[in-house]
Amino acid sequence: MTNNYNSEVNAGVHTNIGMDFQKNCTIYLFLEKYNQLQNQKYFIILEHLEDVIFGYLDNQTELSKIETYQAKKSSSKWTNSGLLEIIKKIAETSQSVLDDPHPKAVDFSQDNYFATNNTIELNCKVDKQQYSCLVNEANEHYKYSALDQNIKNKIQKGSKDVYFTSENISNFDTLNFRFIDLARTPKAQLEQLEGKFRTVFGENIADHKAALYSFYFALMEIEKELNQGNIAKLSDNKKRIDSNQIDSIINILTNKKKAFDFWREKKDELCEELNINLFDVTMFELHYENSFDKFKDINESEHNKIFDFVINNKATFKAHVTDRACIASYHSKFNKEKSSTLSELQLKAVIAAAYIEVKNTL
């Protein structure tokens, strides 16, 4: 096993050049894979060994598969000559993944992609016969192993500036070419991704733009972290976001939507049950909505105390057949057994929000 020391490993973090495309490409791939990822342990890494990495874990938290992406935007078509240096880097990344000390499953596999938002054209001419492969909107993915042997031979031959070692070539079968259907500018890419969030999550999320930026800023947090000691390792937690962290982001967004739906449908009966007058109803709603973010904040001790109270008294759910009666029961029980520095109006709102959060987990 070796450590992947590289004096240039933090270059992308320092300069942040072109990183918008890498982040947006990551979100694009995440949304594309979302149905598969929902039931999978995985992590995402940015600017570490490669531009983008999706790592898949088995039940023993060993790596079962790695997908790496060298992601580059372009305003012009890619051809053989412009790809040789990139292919060499990808082959080196493939070897770095094999050398990385992260535990791997017996059947571990990897796919390493060159991903771009422009056409890739690989071709060669042998004995007046033209051989060609196009990767574009109509043919989004092509494996190196499926290329015509004449094109493979031309790639392996390299150039006066790019020489492939036998180790490089031994890793070529993990190489893939991938077209990513993203616009050229970051602004247009984000608009596309907001639409893709809407397509994937539909009515399960109320604010698709907020969902996009929640994920975007979570990626920014790992992107800006420096690779310690100029060594890139798959197990470096500072450079990766795990599936449980991503699930938490998604759950907050989907739970908020369920909470908003609940409030819209049961606002009148809940206000009647909790004795919220018309003057206070707007403030109650504000406290209710804000509670969902505060439940995730360890500094919000009063909110977390109330949330824990609802969790620790789940038996209350079995004692009632309506939401309004159950929430009122929680409120009454809390006032008998606990105390809070929150106002009575705020307490009722936080209990209602905690009730919805916990109910969604039953």
Steps between C-alpha positions, in 0.01 A plus 500: 500500500623854429401849601403710199740790566470769237635853535223621266217324683374828651537707183129487420404588857732802505402638161137388486536523120210350311362331810143609426482241223634226729244581771215529252609180330494329841143618564399389148641151561346481849155580363548259212592220744256599776266198471800268525667697782193506727566147625879512491783600735729730307713812515588783266847657484600823326849612393676203654668231291266616223254784432198295611477156663197288587599220739259214572523303824376155590352398836850462646580858385752359255518663159301297251536747213657832412402738221739787434428791268749738348248770410586771251275748327582595144376728226648279230511134404754267666723291273771235551789744531328714761407197708832318535623693802154466662496125433843466662379686809190276520715187468721630784189568710384144437830371638480741796158356587646147493791611721282691745487325841120532536362145560358352181256214444620184327293591193608867499479672161555847364388711205694814417336760281600795293183713520432808295218711361628489142540233234784250529624368166750215497622391158781361294572396142663166414559388141263771376230364732354759740410392852303736722312522829280794600384570856233767510128564570404199288763267649572616853729223620769290340742257663864492391476120494229526230708719267623360172846349549648741243388800710637332813834448325517866404425611856753260652765628262481838676691798358836670530369672813294221656644154561295220651673252729397135510336576836298784339383269222409223746245743649345606166216248526352704787491809275165642382400802295187682615300791355334715769206698369578825684499852359821700461455768766469434878179707513334295227628177658337588834172582326515158334574329829209671674276352231663159550428521876136568408495197268658263754322612818177642360258600774708334773697825532331839530789723392719337232732801476566480877563128460756563225690759702491290819683226311724749317621663825555159662734416210675837538584409861702192398636663186679777692673262743871456431640152444710452813873453437434507124385141533167395347327211674152359444448480877565873557166601657570872453490455123193284477129518573336173602156369406366552852589871478333526160196307627475750785491791252236327288295400806491858629370616162240225461388526864454874457272431205296253705484753784382776266235265357387406850470864602308589184255213548449517877571860591146583622442190709849518652453866597163413652645208698801697628297818555705714258303817430491674163737773620772246591463258213763665277762495775409140584557402137839676498613314815369174352696541175823610671493204736606250233838669450547552875450128570825444306693766693669370817507856636118516506468316831131583563394373159706185540359441850146513362592282203654239734187515717281410201736219398518361852122495532406326176241301693284814477446423131328174594257679734337721234337466160525862380799730454337789686427289807847349503676838472278644774583201719873552447460867594308421817743223601804724442361777719433249777841335490743756358566871481626725223633852457297529180174695494181293515424585136848395391483183710179393326657565158817307582301203636288496182817505285668227707183292474515517118873419495456195719178387330687489167737242648232262634 
